[in-house]
Amino acid sequence: MKTKLRPANDGIGSVHTVRLPLWPYLITPLCAFAALPLTWGAHILYGTDADTAGWTGVLLTICAGVLIAFVAWSSRPRGVVMQVMATGVTVLSAAWVIPAVLSGPISKGMLGVWFVGGLLMSIIVAVYRIMRQARGDADGDRSAIRGEMGELGAAVKQLKDAAIGRPQVAGAKVSAQVVLPPGQTFAEVQGARSQIASALDVGGTAVRTHPDPDSERRGRLDVVPVDQLRDPVPWPGPSAPGGSIALPVVLGKSEDGEPLQLHLVGDHAVQRNAIGILGVVGMSGSGKTELLLTFCAEVLTRHDEELRIIDARKGDQLPSWLHRHAAQVTTGRNAAEDVIEALRDEIPRRAKQLGERGIKQWQEGCGIPHVTVLIFEAAAVVAGNGDLVDLSEAVRSVGMTIVLELQRATHDRLPTSARSNIPAWICLGVKDEADAEAALTDEQADAGAAPWKWKALKPGYCYASGPGIEPERAAMPARGFAASEEEREHAVDSYRGHTTQPAATTPVPPAPASDEPNDERAELDALTRDDPPDDVDPAEPIKIDRNRPRFDFAPAQQMSPADARDELRRAILLAAERGMTTVKPEQMSPVLAATGMSGSWLYKALREMSDGPDALLAPARDRGHYRILVPQRA
């Protein structure tokens, strides 16, 4: 055996292996010669005795039938020609062996059939092998891929009925190293994925390419001929109930059988950063909500985790167990924006707490819980929201993770500055290629990831990328677990305890009867009416319950855009008269109340006022702040 590099007609080269062609052609003749003495011995032992000859014939017939059926079934993936040839050879062999054992092979008729049959089968097998070896040079232009990938194609066909298993060479994946001639790049092979898939008769997403990082003309071609994720993957339950959130969160199963897991927390020992912000992208029906509910069940069963939920549109549709066990559930757009603004103010406090403990980034046992903020329908909240940009740059080291659920990862749904700071993505089926432009890494796209081919037809199918996920595994599709709400509810309730209603309040006992006159009691009440309760320190700041009820008031009458800009301009000039040199959007909330405009309008208006020759503002050093340019008086 020897190996040489051979370029094809279209410039795509490959590693071509030349095999010595002798021994494959000798297998059939040798088997035919061996059959003669073996059948003669079997005839002497079993065929000459009348008591055993009948049972021998029945047993041989049954064995022949089973063997023929097995050969016909096992040769099915190798194509019609191979199936017919293998089945025919088996039938002819059985038709000669049975009478040879019963009546003996040493007769003129049996020897004639043996000689002609053995010669015929040897010629058929030899011709087939010669034609298969020459197929790459005889098929014309189509041989550029099919001829060079003939051995890979044969291996692919053999895997049609393979089951998913652990990562092994003999698993459900066929790999081939590809080497191109000097001057050609592996990108040409990447561009020919569709043609390779067609030549191998497999799906378009079954062919993946992995360039060699040390060579522009070398790489590996992987083919997975059968969709290993076509059957739903049942949820086995929480991966680490009672463990730390520093352990990976398991959301599903990858194509090779390994778990799909995310590392929310960084680990300095292995040089892995924390995720900080995770984007989950997928069209309606792609399985986003199911994946995120499994995510919630995972994090709620960790002992050092605090989950907060934000849903600006359909908070009432969230399952009851999520309302019970989440630390905070916020619904409504205005309330959601308030929570996001509060997150930015929480970051310095958490950073200070970690700094006092001498910790650079959050880790297990640091004394404060990890916080995960899951924002359903995030586009309704974060579009045009400058707070998200600030959060994306700061949450990573303070033990906070923000999860954004989006239908599209495009610039109109998510600020560009925020998208560039999102290190982790889960991309499910999307409507078209543009919807996944930010959710796929360059390595995933080059390897052949195409979630727009799934659309909503394969719920739960996804690609995942981020810290802790190797680029090669990021290009491998996975599927989220399938679970019912009862299963998730039981798992979370089993760990956190089940409560069907809010905690009951302790009733206040009635005051005992008093002998004091009523006028004295009235005087005492008047003197102590404004005193705080005995168990409250007036020097301590008031703690507001996060789950306090929020009151929605009727929206203010909305001004026209021109009048609203005038109102904003007057507010900025008034701030300058009061000695302020910078402003930030949060300080302009009275303008929103007076004009009825939205927060996204405010951010846009402030940016417009900082542009042009008559700009009233200029971007300050602190992100999200604007320096006031006081007009010069004549």
XYZ file of C-alpha atoms in Angstrom:
634
model
C 0.000 0.000 0.000
C 1.275 3.476 -0.796
C -0.142 7.000 -0.685
C 0.318 9.866 -3.075
C -1.134 13.346 -3.601
C -3.117 13.584 -6.815
C -4.850 16.759 -8.074
C -8.284 16.426 -9.682
C -9.477 18.211 -12.817
C -11.218 21.020 -10.923
C -8.288 21.845 -8.661
C -9.534 19.894 -5.658
C -6.853 17.507 -4.543
C -7.061 14.568 -2.215
C -5.039 11.876 -0.575
C -5.304 8.925 -3.005
C -4.494 5.459 -1.698
C -3.352 2.748 -4.130
C -4.013 -0.813 -2.928
C -2.390 -4.005 -4.163
C -5.144 -5.669 -6.258
C -4.270 -9.360 -5.729
C -5.810 -10.716 -2.532
C -9.357 -9.323 -2.985
C -9.683 -11.275 -6.215
C -8.553 -14.552 -4.598
C -11.219 -14.660 -1.883
C -14.001 -16.146 -4.036
C -11.868 -18.868 -5.742
C -10.346 -19.916 -2.424
C -13.789 -20.213 -0.838
C -14.952 -22.338 -3.787
C -11.977 -24.689 -3.446
C -12.484 -24.951 0.319
C -16.159 -25.849 -0.158
C -15.337 -29.110 -1.929
C -13.531 -30.953 0.944
C -15.805 -29.408 3.582
C -18.997 -30.625 1.943
C -17.425 -34.065 1.353
C -16.632 -34.366 5.065
C -20.133 -33.224 6.045
C -21.620 -35.778 3.662
C -19.628 -38.638 5.226
C -20.717 -37.625 8.755
C -24.371 -36.732 8.221
C -25.468 -37.528 4.673
C -24.945 -41.297 4.607
C -27.027 -42.094 7.694
C -30.753 -42.273 6.970
C -31.612 -41.258 10.559
C -29.688 -37.971 10.370
C -29.930 -37.092 6.684
C -33.477 -35.734 6.945
C -32.775 -33.483 9.898
C -29.532 -32.361 8.259
C -31.429 -31.232 5.165
C -33.990 -29.320 7.239
C -31.274 -27.633 9.294
C -29.252 -26.664 6.219
C -32.355 -25.206 4.543
C -33.192 -23.089 7.593
C -29.591 -21.865 7.881
C -29.521 -21.036 4.178
C -32.731 -19.008 4.456
C -31.450 -17.051 7.451
C -28.113 -16.395 5.720
C -29.785 -15.193 2.509
C -32.060 -12.819 4.439
C -29.130 -11.450 6.452
C -26.972 -10.844 3.375
C -29.833 -9.123 1.546
C -30.491 -6.846 4.544
C -26.872 -6.036 5.414
C -25.893 -5.265 1.802
C -28.776 -2.844 1.387
C -26.766 0.347 2.103
C -24.092 -0.613 -0.465
C -26.437 -0.059 -3.394
C -28.638 -2.170 -5.653
C -25.782 -3.759 -7.619
C -23.926 -4.913 -4.533
C -27.145 -6.149 -2.910
C -28.163 -8.213 -5.951
C -24.661 -9.608 -6.394
C -24.204 -10.575 -2.739
C -27.675 -12.100 -2.455
C -27.302 -14.001 -5.737
C -23.936 -15.463 -4.744
C -25.409 -16.610 -1.429
C -28.433 -18.232 -3.107
C -26.280 -20.081 -5.649
C -23.883 -21.259 -2.960
C -26.736 -22.575 -0.792
C -28.324 -24.301 -3.800
C -25.099 -26.285 -4.301
C -24.095 -26.891 -0.657
C -27.373 -28.535 0.470
C -27.452 -31.318 -2.179
C -23.659 -31.679 -1.930
C -23.939 -32.515 1.783
C -26.896 -34.866 1.331
C -25.858 -36.732 -1.840
C -22.136 -36.012 -1.991
C -20.117 -33.477 -4.032
C -18.076 -36.082 -5.941
C -20.297 -36.752 -8.916
C -20.155 -35.618 -12.500
C -23.129 -33.270 -12.142
C -22.111 -31.779 -8.781
C -18.505 -31.256 -9.887
C -19.696 -29.559 -13.079
C -21.965 -27.182 -11.166
C -19.172 -26.547 -8.657
C -16.646 -25.686 -11.377
C -18.943 -23.486 -13.503
C -20.526 -21.781 -10.480
C -17.213 -21.056 -8.785
C -15.727 -19.679 -11.982
C -18.797 -17.528 -12.663
C -18.901 -16.053 -9.173
C -15.158 -15.320 -9.225
C -15.507 -13.459 -12.533
C -18.516 -11.452 -11.310
C -16.733 -10.358 -8.134
C -13.546 -9.494 -10.028
C -15.398 -7.423 -12.635
C -17.280 -5.546 -9.949
C -14.086 -4.686 -8.069
C -12.337 -3.549 -11.252
C -15.266 -1.321 -12.188
C -15.391 0.171 -8.713
C -11.667 0.942 -8.731
C -11.935 2.621 -12.134
C -15.091 4.573 -11.373
C -13.182 7.698 -10.414
C -11.482 7.915 -13.837
C -14.404 6.766 -15.984
C -17.238 9.042 -14.940
C -16.030 12.180 -16.667
C -16.429 15.558 -15.049
C -18.557 14.234 -12.168
C -15.564 12.273 -10.896
C -14.033 15.411 -9.406
C -15.823 14.747 -6.167
C -17.460 11.327 -6.462
C -14.377 9.530 -7.694
C -12.078 10.970 -5.055
C -14.690 10.438 -2.348
C -15.633 6.931 -3.486
C -14.221 5.229 -0.410
C -15.830 7.820 1.846
C -19.113 7.401 0.023
C -19.016 3.648 0.540
C -18.360 4.155 4.230
C -21.228 6.640 4.415
C -23.620 4.132 2.881
C -22.623 1.587 5.507
C -23.701 3.956 8.281
C -27.342 4.277 7.272
C -28.483 2.161 10.207
C -25.814 3.151 12.705
C -26.919 4.262 16.142
C -25.531 7.255 17.955
C -22.664 6.469 20.297
C -19.692 7.920 22.120
C -17.084 9.785 20.089
C -15.231 7.012 18.292
C -13.779 6.520 14.879
C -16.301 3.727 14.248
C -19.211 5.860 15.387
C -21.803 7.636 13.267
C -19.272 9.918 11.598
C -17.043 9.290 8.601
C -13.967 11.492 8.272
C -11.445 12.004 5.477
C -8.336 14.131 5.395
C -8.155 16.364 2.320
C -4.947 17.850 0.994
C -5.012 20.313 -1.898
C -2.105 21.094 -4.218
C -0.002 24.185 -3.562
C -1.785 27.334 -4.609
C -5.243 26.022 -3.712
C -7.006 26.603 -0.388
C -9.329 24.485 1.683
C -11.996 27.136 1.140
C -12.669 25.515 -2.232
C -13.702 22.328 -0.474
C -15.867 24.347 1.893
C -17.594 25.919 -1.068
C -18.267 22.500 -2.590
C -20.203 21.098 0.387
C -23.483 20.946 -1.517
C -21.890 19.080 -4.430
C -20.216 16.640 -2.044
C -23.509 16.025 -0.267
C -25.211 15.389 -3.601
C -22.497 12.982 -4.728
C -22.724 11.055 -1.461
C -26.532 11.167 -1.451
C -26.786 12.710 2.024
C -28.387 15.824 3.460
C -26.762 19.218 3.040
C -26.125 19.658 6.767
C -24.520 16.199 6.979
C -21.280 17.421 5.375
C -18.956 19.539 7.503
C -15.529 20.904 6.840
C -12.800 21.652 9.359
C -9.751 23.533 8.058
C -6.356 22.821 9.521
C -5.324 25.876 11.581
C -1.708 25.326 10.546
C -2.313 24.970 6.813
C -4.434 26.750 4.225
C -4.635 23.714 1.945
C -5.329 20.962 4.453
C -8.438 20.070 6.356
C -10.837 17.378 7.397
C -14.155 16.459 5.843
C -16.768 14.945 8.149
C -19.929 13.252 6.945
C -22.801 12.150 9.168
C -25.154 10.421 6.720
C -28.059 9.837 9.107
C -29.640 12.487 11.318
C -28.640 11.245 14.757
C -30.967 13.751 16.460
C -34.156 12.911 14.597
C -35.724 11.285 17.674
C -36.620 13.590 20.613
C -34.137 13.457 23.477
C -35.973 12.946 26.795
C -34.881 15.150 29.675
C -33.061 13.059 32.306
C -33.685 15.673 34.993
C -31.388 18.326 36.495
C -27.734 17.562 35.869
C -26.456 18.707 39.275
C -29.281 19.271 41.795
C -27.863 20.908 44.884
C -24.571 21.629 43.154
C -23.018 24.960 42.303
C -23.821 27.069 39.273
C -20.076 26.853 38.588
C -20.797 23.373 37.218
C -21.912 23.288 33.582
C -25.581 23.680 32.714
C -26.756 20.767 30.539
C -29.446 21.633 27.985
C -29.474 18.728 25.527
C -27.393 16.273 23.566
C -24.934 16.843 20.756
C -24.819 14.797 17.610
C -22.032 12.565 18.901
C -23.909 11.735 22.105
C -22.018 14.147 24.347
C -24.109 16.530 26.486
C -24.773 20.064 25.272
C -23.492 22.124 28.165
C -22.768 25.758 28.929
C -20.325 27.166 31.468
C -21.942 30.308 32.859
C -19.097 30.959 35.296
C -15.480 31.582 34.378
C -12.541 29.544 35.612
C -9.153 31.215 35.815
C -7.394 27.855 36.237
C -8.373 26.737 32.728
C -8.325 30.233 31.191
C -12.089 30.267 30.600
C -14.061 33.491 30.777
C -17.567 33.779 32.123
C -20.351 34.085 29.582
C -21.805 37.349 30.863
C -24.465 37.616 28.163
C -26.010 34.698 26.291
C -28.102 35.197 23.173
C -30.725 32.596 22.223
C -32.016 33.064 18.679
C -34.759 31.190 16.864
C -37.983 31.746 14.993
C -41.404 30.920 16.405
C -41.772 27.173 16.724
C -38.031 26.467 16.772
C -38.066 25.382 20.422
C -36.612 28.488 22.104
C -39.079 28.542 24.972
C -38.678 24.824 25.699
C -34.904 25.177 25.731
C -35.051 28.178 28.061
C -37.495 26.496 30.441
C -35.062 23.597 30.709
C -32.361 26.185 31.361
C -34.489 27.669 34.160
C -35.029 24.248 35.723
C -31.282 23.665 35.630
C -30.272 26.906 37.346
C -33.102 26.768 39.900
C -31.714 23.487 41.236
C -28.316 25.031 42.059
C -27.723 26.164 45.636
C -25.910 29.419 44.857
C -28.117 30.740 42.053
C -30.707 33.524 41.929
C -32.952 33.582 38.862
C -34.777 36.706 37.736
C -37.294 36.686 34.905
C -38.232 39.608 32.662
C -41.044 39.253 30.135
C -42.329 42.426 28.546
C -45.075 40.823 26.464
C -46.479 37.507 27.692
C -45.533 37.125 31.330
C -48.914 35.591 32.143
C -48.037 32.590 29.960
C -45.031 31.584 32.047
C -45.523 28.329 33.992
C -46.598 28.590 37.601
C -43.498 26.857 38.954
C -41.341 29.582 37.433
C -43.404 32.272 39.156
C -43.073 30.427 42.464
C -39.348 29.790 42.494
C -37.809 32.697 40.576
C -36.447 35.425 42.822
C -38.163 38.061 40.684
C -40.652 37.979 37.815
C -41.164 41.273 36.008
C -43.812 41.809 33.346
C -44.580 44.879 31.288
C -42.206 46.926 29.207
C -41.832 49.902 31.536
C -41.182 47.704 34.542
C -38.687 45.683 32.509
C -36.742 48.808 31.576
C -36.649 49.807 35.236
C -35.187 46.438 36.193
C -32.511 46.656 33.509
C -31.582 50.118 34.739
C -31.358 48.780 38.284
C -29.021 46.022 37.129
C -26.491 48.595 36.022
C -26.559 50.146 39.477
C -26.145 46.717 41.082
C -22.877 45.942 39.306
C -20.636 48.324 41.334
C -22.052 46.954 44.581
C -21.311 43.364 43.601
C -17.855 44.335 42.345
C -17.134 45.979 45.689
C -18.253 42.892 47.598
C -15.996 40.663 45.523
C -13.106 43.100 45.818
C -13.397 43.150 49.600
C -12.980 39.378 49.524
C -9.946 39.601 47.237
C -11.724 37.900 44.328
C -11.280 39.087 40.747
C -14.312 37.255 39.362
C -17.231 35.371 40.855
C -16.479 31.851 41.997
C -18.128 29.139 44.023
C -18.198 29.911 47.730
C -17.498 33.642 47.353
C -20.391 34.562 49.644
C -22.845 36.131 47.189
C -25.191 34.246 44.867
C -24.773 34.146 41.141
C -27.558 36.062 39.394
C -29.100 35.009 36.086
C -31.470 37.431 34.371
C -33.565 35.821 31.645
C -35.280 38.295 29.307
C -38.037 36.750 27.203
C -38.850 38.643 23.998
C -35.751 40.738 24.588
C -36.149 42.778 21.400
C -39.079 44.638 22.963
C -36.873 45.757 25.851
C -33.291 46.142 24.670
C -33.749 47.702 21.210
C -32.224 51.139 21.503
C -31.541 50.688 25.218
C -28.119 52.022 26.066
C -28.093 50.240 29.416
C -27.587 46.919 27.681
C -24.295 48.101 26.204
C -23.066 49.043 29.664
C -24.229 45.717 31.081
C -22.588 43.679 28.336
C -19.214 45.139 29.250
C -19.485 44.763 33.014
C -21.554 41.753 34.118
C -19.023 39.087 33.210
C -16.802 39.342 36.276
C -19.377 40.125 38.976
C -21.282 36.847 38.839
C -24.174 37.873 36.629
C -25.468 36.291 33.421
C -28.031 37.931 31.153
C -29.907 35.673 28.737
C -31.604 37.343 25.771
C -34.333 35.530 23.842
C -34.560 36.854 20.286
C -36.215 35.801 17.056
C -33.574 37.536 14.973
C -29.967 38.474 15.701
C -29.938 41.482 13.382
C -28.789 45.042 13.980
C -32.345 46.389 14.190
C -33.150 44.023 17.081
C -29.965 44.417 19.075
C -27.512 47.327 19.341
C -24.304 46.698 17.427
C -22.169 47.582 20.451
C -24.049 45.040 22.545
C -23.848 42.324 19.883
C -20.078 42.644 19.743
C -19.933 42.002 23.501
C -22.081 38.857 23.496
C -19.601 35.965 23.667
C -22.081 33.082 23.713
C -24.941 32.199 21.383
C -27.447 29.405 20.919
C -28.930 29.501 17.431
C -31.999 27.397 16.720
C -33.928 27.277 13.461
C -34.331 30.701 11.847
C -36.274 31.991 8.884
C -33.347 32.962 6.682
C -29.606 33.398 6.718
C -29.756 37.065 7.711
C -31.571 36.220 10.952
C -28.558 34.247 12.162
C -25.840 36.673 11.057
C -24.681 37.506 14.581
C -25.525 34.193 16.237
C -23.073 32.094 14.216
C -19.316 32.371 14.503
C -17.101 32.380 11.429
C -15.946 28.869 12.286
C -19.525 27.606 12.437
C -20.431 29.211 9.125
C -17.289 27.888 7.417
C -17.966 24.385 8.726
C -21.415 24.346 7.134
C -23.816 25.407 9.900
C -27.112 26.361 8.250
C -29.904 26.712 10.841
C -32.098 28.450 8.253
C -32.560 25.036 6.636
C -34.225 23.797 9.824
C -36.640 26.710 10.218
C -39.385 25.489 12.575
C -39.405 21.957 11.151
C -36.907 20.592 13.689
C -37.751 22.021 17.129
C -34.859 22.009 19.550
C -32.112 21.686 16.916
C -29.405 24.224 17.636
C -25.784 25.284 17.399
C -24.050 26.539 20.537
C -20.889 28.608 20.846
C -19.193 30.376 23.693
C -16.519 30.062 26.387
C -15.775 26.443 27.176
C -17.071 25.129 23.822
C -14.358 24.062 21.413
C -14.744 25.466 17.873
C -15.008 21.971 16.426
C -17.873 21.111 18.770
C -19.527 24.453 18.098
C -19.970 23.374 14.473
C -21.757 20.203 15.584
C -25.556 20.384 15.809
C -27.301 19.501 19.039
C -30.870 19.099 20.212
C -32.444 20.380 23.394
C -34.107 18.038 25.833
C -37.815 17.341 25.503
C -39.688 17.596 28.803
C -43.213 18.265 29.980
C -44.065 21.062 32.383
C -44.985 18.437 34.975
C -41.485 16.963 34.781
C -39.806 20.350 35.178
C -42.166 21.366 37.959
C -41.587 18.132 39.870
C -37.802 18.453 39.528
C -37.697 22.050 40.753
C -40.268 21.521 43.509
C -38.364 18.483 44.754
C -35.275 20.601 45.288
C -36.671 23.975 46.351
C -39.849 22.797 48.069
C -43.398 23.038 46.746
C -45.701 25.921 47.668
C -49.108 26.203 46.041
C -49.825 29.687 47.391
C -47.937 32.674 48.826
C -46.655 32.387 52.367
C -49.390 33.039 54.862
C -49.125 36.111 57.070
C -49.208 35.768 60.800
C -52.481 37.207 62.164
C -52.142 40.099 64.648
C -53.784 39.241 67.985
C -56.404 41.678 69.251
C -55.187 44.272 71.745
C -56.085 43.503 75.356
C -58.655 45.597 77.112
C -57.171 48.669 78.789
C -58.213 50.473 81.946
C -56.851 53.837 80.719
C -59.321 56.542 79.819
C -59.973 57.028 76.133
C -58.726 60.620 76.114
C -55.298 59.588 77.405
C -54.996 56.899 74.720
C -55.914 59.411 72.038
C -53.259 61.823 73.328
C -50.615 59.071 73.318
C -51.504 58.082 69.756
C -51.154 61.672 68.617
C -47.685 61.977 70.136
C -46.324 58.704 68.714
C -48.131 58.563 65.390
C -44.999 59.201 63.295
C -42.603 57.052 65.341
C -41.164 54.008 63.551
C -41.977 50.502 64.836
C -39.852 49.148 67.647
C -38.074 46.635 65.373
C -37.059 49.234 62.771
C -33.866 51.276 62.953
C -34.613 54.731 61.495
C -30.955 55.119 60.512
C -31.110 52.116 58.169
C -32.219 52.670 54.557
C -35.675 51.460 53.687
C -35.666 48.054 51.981
C -38.258 47.751 49.242
C -39.672 44.324 48.494
C -38.804 43.305 44.948
C -42.136 41.538 44.585
C -44.148 44.552 45.647
C -47.187 45.192 43.445
C -46.690 47.691 40.646
C -49.408 50.080 39.589
C -49.871 50.872 35.921
C -51.195 54.343 35.250
C -52.685 55.601 32.051
C -49.952 56.738 29.638
C -49.371 60.436 29.235
C -50.642 62.188 26.145
C -47.897 61.777 23.567
C -46.459 64.899 22.006
C -45.418 65.209 18.422
C -41.737 64.362 17.777
C -40.900 68.035 17.145
C -42.536 69.225 20.372
C -40.893 66.392 22.293
C -37.462 67.415 20.984
C -38.119 71.005 22.069
C -39.081 69.774 25.520
C -35.903 67.702 25.726
C -33.816 70.655 24.584
C -35.342 72.883 27.273
C -34.600 70.259 29.922
C -30.951 70.054 28.838
C -30.546 73.832 28.857
C -32.171 73.997 32.285
C -29.688 71.400 33.541
C -26.834 73.528 32.179
C -28.192 76.604 33.993
C -28.156 74.611 37.212
C -24.455 73.920 36.787
C -24.609 70.432 35.321
C -21.953 69.686 32.706
C -23.086 66.193 31.707
C -26.396 64.394 31.426
C -27.418 60.789 31.007
C -30.693 59.305 29.779
C -31.866 58.372 33.270
C -31.859 62.042 34.281
C -34.274 62.865 31.469
C -37.096 60.666 32.781
C -39.265 63.753 33.532
C -39.123 64.514 29.814
C -40.551 61.082 29.036
C -43.310 61.614 31.576
C -44.172 64.990 30.076
C -43.983 63.974 26.433
C -45.258 60.406 26.588
C -42.360 59.208 24.436
C -40.512 55.912 24.908
C -37.035 55.234 26.208
C -35.786 54.217 22.776
C -36.884 57.605 21.413
C -34.901 59.317 24.174
C -31.695 57.447 23.341
C -32.119 58.220 19.674
C -32.857 61.896 20.322
C -29.790 62.294 22.529
C -27.598 60.785 19.823
C -29.079 63.119 17.224
C -28.456 66.129 19.470
C -24.778 65.167 19.664
C -24.343 65.201 15.887
C -23.967 68.052 13.423
C -22.596 71.601 13.546
C -25.375 72.792 15.897
C -24.955 69.904 18.330
C -26.133 70.598 21.851
C -24.382 67.527 23.271
C -21.149 65.617 22.813
C -20.356 62.053 23.910
C -18.527 62.022 27.234
C -15.821 59.615 28.322
C -18.261 57.625 30.425
C -20.373 55.463 28.153
C -23.989 56.584 28.033
C -23.148 60.110 29.284
C -23.283 63.289 27.212
C -21.380 66.512 27.748
C -23.515 69.649 27.471
C -22.257 72.169 24.923
C -23.560 75.493 26.249
C -24.397 77.821 23.328
C -22.249 80.951 23.157
C -24.147 84.159 23.689
C -23.747 86.905 21.146
